[in-house]
Structures are given as structure tokens and as C-alpha cells.
XYZ file of C-alpha atoms in Angstrom:
555
model
C 0.026 -0.011 -0.049
C 2.806 2.426 1.022
C 4.657 1.512 -2.235
C 1.565 2.289 -4.304
C 1.173 5.737 -2.642
C 4.905 6.490 -3.319
C 4.456 5.706 -6.992
C 1.262 7.854 -7.219
C 3.063 10.891 -5.682
C 5.992 10.419 -8.084
C 3.657 10.383 -11.034
C 1.838 13.579 -9.806
C 5.200 15.368 -9.243
C 6.339 14.411 -12.751
C 3.113 15.657 -14.276
C 3.549 18.933 -12.521
C 7.129 19.254 -13.731
C 6.193 18.471 -17.276
C 3.288 21.000 -17.151
C 5.693 23.696 -15.745
C 8.170 22.988 -18.594
C 5.310 23.202 -21.121
C 4.289 26.495 -19.696
C 7.831 27.776 -19.622
C 8.415 26.870 -23.256
C 5.085 28.552 -24.258
C 5.922 31.809 -22.402
C 9.653 31.577 -23.444
C 10.494 32.305 -19.805
C 13.483 30.882 -17.735
C 11.480 27.821 -16.692
C 9.237 26.601 -13.999
C 6.166 28.516 -12.832
C 8.048 31.746 -13.067
C 8.686 31.326 -16.720
C 5.177 30.010 -17.355
C 3.575 33.118 -15.781
C 5.992 35.097 -17.827
C 3.851 33.834 -20.702
C 0.996 36.013 -19.413
C 3.247 39.032 -19.290
C 4.563 41.313 -21.960
C 6.400 38.496 -23.925
C 3.399 36.157 -24.618
C 0.136 36.234 -26.577
C -1.934 36.938 -23.522
C 0.364 39.785 -22.663
C -0.560 41.738 -25.814
C -4.337 41.043 -25.288
C -4.042 42.269 -21.706
C -2.262 45.456 -22.718
C -4.919 46.100 -25.347
C -7.694 45.464 -22.847
C -6.114 47.868 -20.445
C -5.725 50.526 -23.038
C -9.415 50.130 -24.021
C -10.485 50.478 -20.357
C -8.472 53.748 -20.104
C -10.029 55.094 -23.332
C -13.445 54.183 -22.077
C -12.824 55.774 -18.697
C -11.613 58.909 -20.441
C -14.803 58.974 -22.557
C -16.907 58.670 -19.491
C -15.031 61.375 -17.611
C -15.462 63.625 -20.726
C -19.129 62.847 -20.993
C -19.695 63.535 -17.315
C -17.630 66.894 -17.602
C -19.756 67.940 -20.575
C -22.914 67.033 -18.779
C -21.877 68.994 -15.674
C -20.768 71.972 -17.857
C -24.137 71.994 -19.563
C -26.013 71.934 -16.289
C -23.770 74.692 -14.770
C -24.267 76.907 -17.838
C -28.049 76.420 -17.675
C -28.116 77.226 -13.943
C -26.040 80.318 -14.342
C -28.103 81.582 -17.236
C -31.220 81.187 -15.193
C -29.498 83.146 -12.339
C -28.506 85.892 -14.740
C -32.012 86.413 -16.089
C -33.461 86.394 -12.544
C -30.912 88.980 -11.512
C -31.720 91.200 -14.551
C -35.459 90.991 -14.024
C -34.997 91.883 -10.327
C -33.138 95.034 -11.611
C -29.699 94.084 -10.156
C -27.668 94.692 -13.336
C -24.281 94.349 -11.561
C -25.284 90.998 -10.409
C -26.496 90.026 -13.908
C -23.227 91.121 -15.466
C -21.235 89.076 -13.075
C -23.194 85.915 -13.864
C -23.361 86.249 -17.624
C -19.629 86.794 -17.635
C -19.273 83.628 -15.616
C -21.140 81.705 -18.385
C -18.781 83.038 -20.948
C -15.701 81.932 -19.111
C -17.177 78.455 -19.066
C -18.480 78.474 -22.657
C -17.052 81.307 -24.711
C -19.559 80.924 -27.641
C -22.772 80.901 -25.496
C -24.940 83.311 -27.369
C -27.555 83.425 -24.720
C -24.999 85.097 -22.331
C -24.210 87.661 -24.993
C -27.960 88.297 -25.256
C -28.209 88.676 -21.483
C -25.211 91.018 -21.434
C -26.775 93.180 -24.248
C -30.053 93.568 -22.377
C -28.192 94.277 -19.161
C -26.192 97.091 -20.787
C -29.335 98.367 -22.466
C -31.089 98.458 -19.179
C -28.365 100.719 -17.862
C -28.489 102.957 -20.941
C -25.090 101.735 -22.135
C -26.258 101.387 -25.783
C -22.807 101.056 -27.376
C -21.859 98.108 -25.229
C -25.263 96.655 -25.710
C -25.170 96.786 -29.467
C -21.791 94.854 -29.502
C -23.178 92.133 -27.256
C -26.558 91.813 -29.156
C -24.744 91.567 -32.546
C -22.730 88.661 -31.205
C -25.924 87.025 -30.113
C -27.495 87.651 -33.433
C -24.772 85.592 -35.097
C -25.983 82.321 -33.367
C -29.038 80.442 -34.444
C -30.329 79.513 -30.861
C -30.899 83.141 -29.772
C -31.300 84.803 -33.139
C -34.904 85.746 -32.627
C -34.674 87.769 -29.445
C -31.261 89.055 -30.570
C -32.735 90.425 -33.861
C -35.760 91.903 -31.972
C -33.753 93.531 -29.212
C -31.126 94.794 -31.557
C -33.873 96.524 -33.548
C -35.234 98.041 -30.399
C -31.761 99.357 -29.617
C -31.620 101.079 -32.993
C -34.800 102.817 -32.212
C -33.190 104.157 -29.032
C -30.349 105.458 -31.184
C -32.727 107.191 -33.511
C -31.936 104.724 -36.280
C -35.489 103.459 -36.942
C -34.816 102.698 -40.722
C -31.844 100.438 -39.561
C -34.215 98.712 -37.080
C -36.677 97.944 -39.793
C -33.963 96.359 -41.973
C -32.772 94.372 -38.968
C -36.327 92.945 -38.428
C -36.770 92.278 -42.037
C -33.571 90.243 -42.212
C -34.863 87.978 -39.431
C -38.436 87.722 -40.785
C -37.237 86.843 -44.237
C -35.647 83.735 -42.748
C -38.931 82.502 -41.441
C -40.367 81.179 -44.698
C -42.746 78.587 -43.301
C -44.652 80.197 -40.604
C -44.020 83.880 -39.617
C -42.857 84.857 -36.178
C -45.838 86.757 -35.197
C -44.372 88.881 -32.358
C -41.487 90.088 -34.573
C -43.820 90.700 -37.379
C -46.053 92.778 -35.196
C -43.029 94.717 -34.057
C -42.191 95.493 -37.709
C -45.762 96.600 -38.408
C -45.555 98.764 -35.239
C -42.269 100.340 -36.337
C -42.931 100.818 -40.113
C -46.680 101.410 -40.147
C -47.290 102.891 -36.767
C -44.197 104.837 -35.654
C -42.794 106.105 -38.941
C -44.167 108.989 -40.954
C -44.031 108.999 -44.680
C -40.673 111.012 -44.961
C -39.003 108.559 -42.574
C -40.289 105.514 -44.576
C -38.799 106.917 -47.684
C -35.426 106.860 -46.059
C -35.588 102.992 -46.024
C -33.899 101.732 -49.148
C -35.530 98.339 -48.718
C -39.018 99.775 -48.110
C -40.670 97.872 -51.012
C -39.251 94.573 -49.920
C -40.225 95.161 -46.267
C -43.826 96.161 -47.173
C -44.045 93.087 -49.533
C -42.816 90.756 -46.761
C -45.288 92.131 -44.266
C -48.169 91.585 -46.764
C -47.037 88.008 -47.532
C -46.667 86.955 -43.927
C -50.025 88.445 -42.989
C -51.598 86.210 -45.684
C -49.750 83.265 -44.214
C -51.193 83.910 -40.768
C -54.585 84.229 -42.236
C -54.189 81.009 -43.986
C -52.858 79.205 -40.838
C -54.394 80.814 -37.839
C -56.654 83.775 -38.532
C -59.199 82.596 -41.164
C -61.974 85.182 -41.756
C -60.030 87.958 -39.882
C -58.342 91.187 -40.766
C -55.736 93.368 -39.361
C -56.276 96.066 -36.797
C -52.771 97.292 -36.407
C -50.935 94.359 -34.697
C -54.191 92.822 -33.637
C -56.710 90.580 -35.606
C -60.387 91.121 -35.715
C -63.193 89.278 -37.377
C -63.859 90.405 -40.947
C -65.362 93.918 -41.316
C -64.998 94.650 -37.565
C -61.796 96.668 -37.977
C -63.313 98.945 -40.564
C -66.282 99.522 -38.126
C -63.823 100.448 -35.386
C -62.020 102.915 -37.702
C -65.375 104.470 -38.611
C -65.972 104.867 -34.865
C -62.905 106.806 -34.574
C -60.762 104.127 -33.074
C -57.141 103.882 -34.131
C -55.299 100.714 -35.077
C -53.306 99.028 -32.180
C -49.594 99.640 -32.395
C -46.798 99.681 -29.918
C -45.839 103.283 -29.330
C -42.349 102.505 -28.330
C -40.820 99.067 -28.808
C -39.846 97.664 -25.434
C -36.795 95.441 -24.807
C -38.059 91.893 -24.174
C -36.709 89.079 -21.946
C -36.727 85.432 -22.966
C -40.039 84.889 -21.153
C -41.596 87.519 -23.411
C -41.996 90.087 -20.508
C -40.743 93.660 -20.856
C -37.322 94.611 -19.496
C -38.031 97.306 -16.927
C -34.653 98.878 -16.491
C -33.897 102.393 -15.282
C -32.997 103.528 -18.857
C -34.439 100.840 -21.003
C -37.518 102.895 -22.124
C -40.309 101.376 -24.196
C -43.964 100.466 -23.571
C -44.935 98.999 -20.195
C -46.281 95.855 -21.812
C -45.381 93.910 -24.890
C -48.179 95.029 -27.226
C -46.699 92.987 -29.962
C -47.619 89.648 -28.394
C -50.728 88.383 -30.102
C -52.611 87.764 -26.828
C -52.012 91.216 -25.442
C -52.819 92.810 -28.881
C -56.120 91.029 -28.965
C -57.004 92.158 -25.426
C -56.249 95.731 -26.327
C -58.367 95.542 -29.412
C -61.293 93.998 -27.564
C -61.113 96.893 -25.046
C -60.989 99.447 -27.879
C -64.097 97.892 -29.473
C -65.984 97.727 -26.154
C -65.249 101.434 -25.594
C -66.853 102.213 -28.954
C -69.862 99.953 -28.282
C -69.011 97.509 -31.016
C -69.956 93.904 -30.334
C -67.781 91.171 -31.794
C -67.464 87.417 -31.474
C -64.472 86.036 -29.651
C -61.285 86.212 -31.782
C -59.752 83.098 -33.047
C -56.926 81.820 -30.721
C -53.401 82.355 -31.784
C -51.766 78.957 -31.308
C -48.109 78.858 -30.171
C -45.949 76.721 -32.398
C -42.424 75.756 -32.737
C -42.092 78.269 -35.610
C -44.319 80.836 -34.060
C -43.455 81.072 -30.360
C -44.680 84.627 -30.346
C -48.304 83.501 -30.471
C -49.042 82.609 -26.798
C -52.826 82.424 -26.839
C -52.803 78.639 -25.963
C -55.832 76.393 -25.399
C -55.917 74.066 -22.255
C -55.662 76.889 -19.941
C -52.600 78.426 -21.583
C -50.597 75.200 -21.350
C -49.100 73.604 -24.423
C -50.887 70.441 -25.374
C -48.133 68.960 -27.525
C -50.531 68.265 -30.410
C -51.601 70.070 -33.556
C -54.417 72.476 -32.683
C -57.261 72.856 -35.198
C -58.457 76.556 -35.256
C -62.262 77.017 -34.562
C -64.591 79.820 -34.724
C -66.333 81.352 -31.685
C -69.560 79.382 -32.497
C -67.609 76.166 -32.281
C -67.499 75.510 -35.982
C -64.134 74.494 -37.599
C -62.293 77.351 -39.269
C -61.866 77.068 -43.023
C -58.680 75.095 -43.948
C -55.756 76.921 -45.616
C -56.570 77.828 -49.288
C -60.472 77.595 -48.881
C -62.975 80.422 -48.966
C -66.224 80.399 -47.195
C -69.191 82.099 -48.964
C -69.547 85.632 -47.952
C -66.140 85.982 -46.194
C -62.942 87.745 -46.944
C -60.790 84.719 -46.824
C -57.982 84.572 -49.369
C -58.395 82.823 -52.619
C -56.248 79.722 -53.298
C -54.171 81.532 -55.918
C -53.348 84.437 -53.538
C -52.225 82.305 -50.656
C -48.682 80.893 -50.473
C -48.454 77.157 -49.832
C -48.256 76.774 -46.051
C -48.144 73.657 -44.049
C -50.501 73.269 -41.123
C -49.212 74.675 -37.772
C -46.869 72.223 -36.131
C -47.317 70.964 -32.587
C -47.536 73.503 -29.885
C -44.178 74.484 -28.482
C -43.149 74.280 -24.897
C -43.973 77.649 -23.232
C -40.901 79.607 -22.033
C -40.778 79.477 -18.329
C -41.421 82.747 -16.404
C -38.393 84.294 -15.072
C -38.345 84.852 -11.277
C -37.245 88.203 -10.110
C -34.737 87.160 -7.665
C -31.004 87.940 -7.163
C -28.145 85.476 -6.601
C -24.635 86.867 -6.089
C -21.241 85.262 -5.202
C -18.065 86.401 -3.712
C -15.367 85.291 -1.194
C -15.270 85.397 2.582
C -12.434 84.589 4.919
C -12.177 83.616 8.575
C -11.134 86.370 11.015
C -12.144 84.710 14.292
C -13.723 81.190 15.181
C -17.017 81.038 13.300
C -16.764 84.677 12.003
C -16.071 85.618 8.402
C -15.377 88.903 6.816
C -16.762 89.825 3.312
C -18.084 92.591 1.250
C -21.154 94.512 2.471
C -22.785 94.756 -0.998
C -22.693 91.020 -1.295
C -24.811 90.297 1.793
C -27.014 93.378 1.963
C -30.677 92.413 1.885
C -29.942 88.680 1.902
C -32.597 86.163 2.490
C -30.352 83.159 2.291
C -26.545 82.805 2.770
C -24.521 79.740 1.874
C -20.866 79.154 2.768
C -18.973 76.674 0.616
C -15.372 75.457 1.295
C -13.439 73.856 -1.574
C -13.547 70.461 0.135
C -16.873 70.383 2.083
C -20.568 70.654 1.646
C -22.246 74.188 1.861
C -23.463 75.345 5.246
C -25.602 78.286 6.218
C -24.458 81.606 7.247
C -26.127 84.610 8.957
C -25.333 88.349 9.043
C -23.646 89.541 12.139
C -23.120 93.211 11.007
C -23.066 95.273 7.901
C -21.072 98.555 7.707
C -22.044 100.424 4.628
C -19.573 103.197 5.272
C -16.533 100.828 5.141
C -18.138 98.365 2.606
C -17.529 95.412 4.914
C -19.749 92.871 6.712
C -19.350 90.124 9.142
C -21.077 86.697 8.848
C -21.462 83.947 11.355
C -21.062 80.270 10.136
C -20.520 76.762 11.315
C -18.036 76.089 8.553
C -14.816 74.589 9.755
C -12.498 77.467 8.693
C -9.262 78.615 10.440
C -8.765 82.313 11.259
C -6.247 84.005 9.096
C -4.021 86.689 10.908
C -4.365 90.342 9.981
C -1.508 92.681 9.293
C -1.154 95.772 11.411
C -1.431 97.944 8.375
C -1.457 98.040 4.499
C 1.826 98.631 2.745
C 2.739 98.964 -0.914
C 4.354 95.916 -2.323
C 3.854 92.384 -3.617
C 0.541 90.852 -2.716
C -1.451 87.680 -3.500
C -5.330 87.397 -3.701
C -6.913 84.167 -2.515
C -10.030 84.160 -4.793
C -12.429 82.130 -6.854
C -11.260 83.500 -10.286
C -13.381 81.162 -12.419
C -16.883 79.641 -12.012
C -16.129 76.013 -11.298
C -18.120 73.290 -12.939
C -17.996 70.755 -9.957
C -17.717 73.430 -7.215
C -15.664 76.470 -6.106
C -11.988 76.263 -6.989
C -9.643 78.571 -5.032
C -6.955 80.418 -7.077
C -3.995 82.521 -5.945
C -3.319 85.582 -8.109
C -0.085 87.363 -7.702
C 0.025 91.227 -8.132
C 1.192 94.528 -6.736
C -0.631 96.507 -3.983
C -0.408 100.317 -4.012
C -1.387 102.173 -0.808
C -1.636 105.936 -0.359
C -3.888 108.627 1.094
C -6.034 106.079 3.034
C -6.830 104.176 -0.152
C -5.431 100.956 -1.764
C -5.568 99.535 -5.189
C -4.336 96.232 -6.731
C -2.794 95.385 -10.027
C -3.367 91.748 -11.152
C -2.770 89.815 -14.448
C -6.461 88.887 -14.565
C -9.667 89.699 -12.781
C -10.189 87.945 -9.387
C -13.934 87.859 -9.834
C -14.474 87.512 -5.990
C -15.482 90.565 -4.194
C -14.624 90.164 -0.524
C -11.483 88.119 -1.213
C -8.579 88.628 1.090
C -5.269 90.311 -0.134
C -2.229 88.661 1.447
C 1.330 89.900 1.837
C 4.402 87.629 1.537
C 4.003 86.500 5.100
C 0.390 85.244 4.488
C -1.157 88.110 6.524
C -4.270 89.960 5.307
C -3.378 93.512 4.189
C -6.672 94.304 2.359
C -10.078 93.086 0.907
C -11.052 93.171 -2.734
C -13.982 95.480 -3.345
C -13.801 95.422 -7.176
C -16.797 94.671 -9.407
C -16.520 92.798 -12.733
C -16.402 96.005 -14.781
C -13.312 97.223 -12.850
C -10.099 96.773 -14.822
C -7.677 94.153 -13.459
C -4.802 96.836 -13.588
C -6.622 99.008 -11.119
C -8.813 97.121 -8.679
C -10.108 98.873 -5.587
C -9.099 97.407 -2.247
C -10.315 98.118 1.361
C -7.245 98.668 3.534
C -6.686 96.253 6.481
C -7.028 99.160 8.932
C -10.719 99.476 8.041
C -11.348 95.814 8.876
C -9.470 96.190 12.127
C -11.596 99.050 13.102
C -14.809 97.124 12.413
C -13.697 94.127 14.353
C -12.499 96.017 17.357
C -11.789 93.558 20.286
C -12.905 90.637 18.166
C -9.372 90.420 16.618
C -7.536 87.622 18.303
C -4.020 86.352 18.130
C -3.357 83.607 15.591
C -0.612 81.105 16.277
C 0.189 80.153 12.630
C -0.816 81.037 9.196
C -3.270 78.519 7.691
C -3.341 77.408 4.047
C -5.648 79.573 1.958
C -8.104 76.838 1.375
C -8.452 76.380 5.202
C -9.424 80.050 5.690
C -11.254 81.259 2.546
C -14.681 80.035 1.238
C -17.148 80.940 -1.445
C -20.175 82.873 -0.255
C -23.462 82.681 -2.122
C -26.246 85.151 -1.257
C -29.850 85.091 -2.471
C -32.384 87.783 -2.102
C -35.948 88.048 -3.284
C -37.255 91.132 -5.003
C -39.487 93.094 -2.634
């Protein structure tokens, strides 16, 4: 029995040895299991396959990371644009400028940001700057509609109404299928309502403009307004407009074209001018016409609804309680009867003859309505720790705040609350639970090398702290900073070569990087008083500086 076991063990050992030799020969290794495993390394067939697999994994990972970054970028840009429009609607043009510039730093060709900057500048009466931004927006397809309209409005403010008419005509000529009714109404208001005969003669393209207006009116009759006629920018049932004129009522036109936001509401800036309401919107024009007829004692059936479509987003008179239905809407008369289809003529009506009506497809499915812009302000800056749980920042950032959020570079946001705001100094103190380390304050501000700890760019994944090196100039109780680029972060600390705070950035986005206003450290020391405490060591910037985000609602 023992002999048999010995023989069996010998056979097994021999088999293992032969297998090892075979593996060694396959892998061209030095022999044994070491050589055999070498066959799975770089020298063997499996080695090449493994390297190829690893490379494929790296490429797939890179694609996933790129796709994730692109997704985050898109989300971040969309969120910032929403903030920018809210800031503008709330009337805080400085905050709007900051956000729209943030968008362009993330995506340099974002035409909606150019549109936002153009309208922001127009709101402040800075028409030269506004024109440049709106022209950039007009070059893109996505925001071409509002860019064309608002650029034309800008030209009217510059007393260049003929140029405004040509701008609108250029856009309308590109809408060959279904006219953009709001922009067409603006052209009618401008050329037919606001210009006298002498001014119209100054338009070289007047014949083409008048022809296009007539053609697109016919298209609208065929698609949306069967058996109706124009009453300025409004539509009335056949023969009703003539009765209104006989009663002494004038056609409905916009007296002064207003600048318009993406939600089709009027920009109400300090120097934007224009009508208080957007008369050129079909729904508003219809309401004004109805009021005009009622005041003259003229009865009329309900006007046909203007159906918002993908090609005609200006027509906002939607069925279903004003909500888009996502289906093709069939126009009906006020008595419930179906309206005549394009190209047909009902007996006794003024509908167009088939030969006089351009071939127009039925209105496409209703477009998603533009969301209303909330009038609220969101601003960002920097804050730095001066005592346990106490941050210093800019007064104009936190003034009127309803919500304050403090975000470190490596932690989730936490709430903050105002301790004090000193308008005279331009500084404020905020209390927070963020785990930040106090940064020591210099005894005074001195001219020399300086570094700003700031958030110079709008991060995609969160705030990213930057250190910008520059020169601080102090004199006459004032201080200014020269940097290679804008720090973006009002409230950021200015540090000397020892890491001590010597000033606080008070610059806005329009201040040049070569001459940025700075609040001297003496002013902060005076505000803090006995709250200034000795600091044993200088912390790293990311341990002491955080991004502060402030939201405030419009009153």
C-alpha cells in the first residue's frame, strides 16, 4: 500500500514538472512556474491582449469622464443663465453682469450670455456696449430671434429706425414657413405705426419690407386667422376693423418698442424705455383691441386663438388653460365651427383665394412655453475667517440677503447669517459653522507684492480657489491692486508675502484688473474692534477662505 502511494506521488510530481516545462516553453520564460507566468506578461500572446484590454479601459474611462464633464458643464451653464435672467429681471444689473460673464468663461460661444449682457447694458442705458453684445448674439441660431428683435429696439433708441426695420426684415425673411408673429407685429408697429411717410422714404428696402409684411400676413390668415383682418398688430373678425375705424378708433400699435426678456415680458430697467407691456404679443394685442371695440360699443365674436407653435413662439394664446398640449391644434370659430382650412374660401367671407395664398403647411405641434423668469438675485463672492465662526466679506454681497450659503473647496455648503453690515466701510461680518481657520491680519496695508486668494473662475464641480499674484499700492487712506487677470471674487483677502491679510477686494466685474479697488486692512481692524484675536500660525488659503453665495428676493 505504501509503495503504491509513493508511486502515485511520483507520477503527480512528474506531471507537474512536465506542465511547468510546457508553460515555460510557451511563455519563453526561464522555466518553472516563473517562466510560465511570464507567458502571461509582455512577452506572450496573452500579454498583448491584456495590454490592449487595459488601453481600451483607459479610453472608455476617459470618454466617461469627458461625457460627465460635458454634462456638468451644460447643467452649470443652464443654472447660471437662469440666475443671470433672474438678476436682470429683479433690476440688479451688476449681479446680472457677473453671472453672464461667468457663463462666457465656461463657454465662450454661448450666445444666450451675449443676449443677457446686451439687455443688461441696455437696461443701464449703455447702448454702445449693448449693441456689441446683441450683434454677437444675433450671429448664433439659438438666440437669433430675441437678438434680432432687441437689436432693432436698440436702434430705435439710437434714433436709427430705418436700420431697425432692416434688422427685423432680415430675421423675418428667414422665417419662410410660418411667420414669427411677435417680430412681425414689431415690424408693423415700427414701419406702419411709428414712422411717418418721410421717414419711410429713407428706407432703401421699403418695397421689400412692405411686400414681406403683406405676404406673412396672408400666411397667418391661412394658418391661424381665417376670416379675420388686421387692426394694427391685432386681428379682428372680418369687417370689424373697418367699423372700429369708422367709430374713430385707431389701429393698435406699440408706441415705443420695449426690450423683451426670454419669457416675453418687458425689460423694466432704469433707462431701457419702451412700452410698459409687450403690445406685439398676439394675446396682448387681442386684449387691447377688444377693449377698444368695447369702448366704442362695437360687439364682436371672440377672436380666433393664436396657437403657439415651434415656428411661431410669439403666439401665446394657447388652449388648455394656456398650457401647451403637444399636439396640432385645429382653429375653430367662436360658434364652435371648424375654421376654414388653408386655401379655402367660405361664401360671404374675406378669406384669401387659393391663388393668392402661399403654400403653407398646417401649424406644427404646440411648443413648450418659455418658463417665467423669477425676479430674484443670486450673487457670489469670497469670505475669509477672522475669528472662530466669524467671516469677513463685502457689504454689498450680503446686503438684503434672505439666504446665505458658505462653501469651502472640500466640504458641503453650510448656512451663514449676518452679524453686522457697515455700509460706510463696505464690509460685513457673517457667522457660520463652517470649519475654517482664522487668518492673521497685518497691522497695516503697505505697498508691495501681494497675493489674492479668490475664486477667479466659475467652477463646474464646485468652487476652485486660485492665488493671483500682483502689486498692491497704498496711499492717502486708499489702496488698489494690479493683477494679471480679474479675481472675480469681491470680498477676497489680499495677502502679503508672510500670509497676513493686508486688504479686501471691493472690485466689481467692470473694474479693470490693472486698477482694482481694495479696502485697507485698517478699516477691517476698526470694524472688528476687540474681536481680533492672536493667531498662532498662518493657515493654508483653502483652510481660511470660502465662497459665499447670497440670495435675495425682490420686494
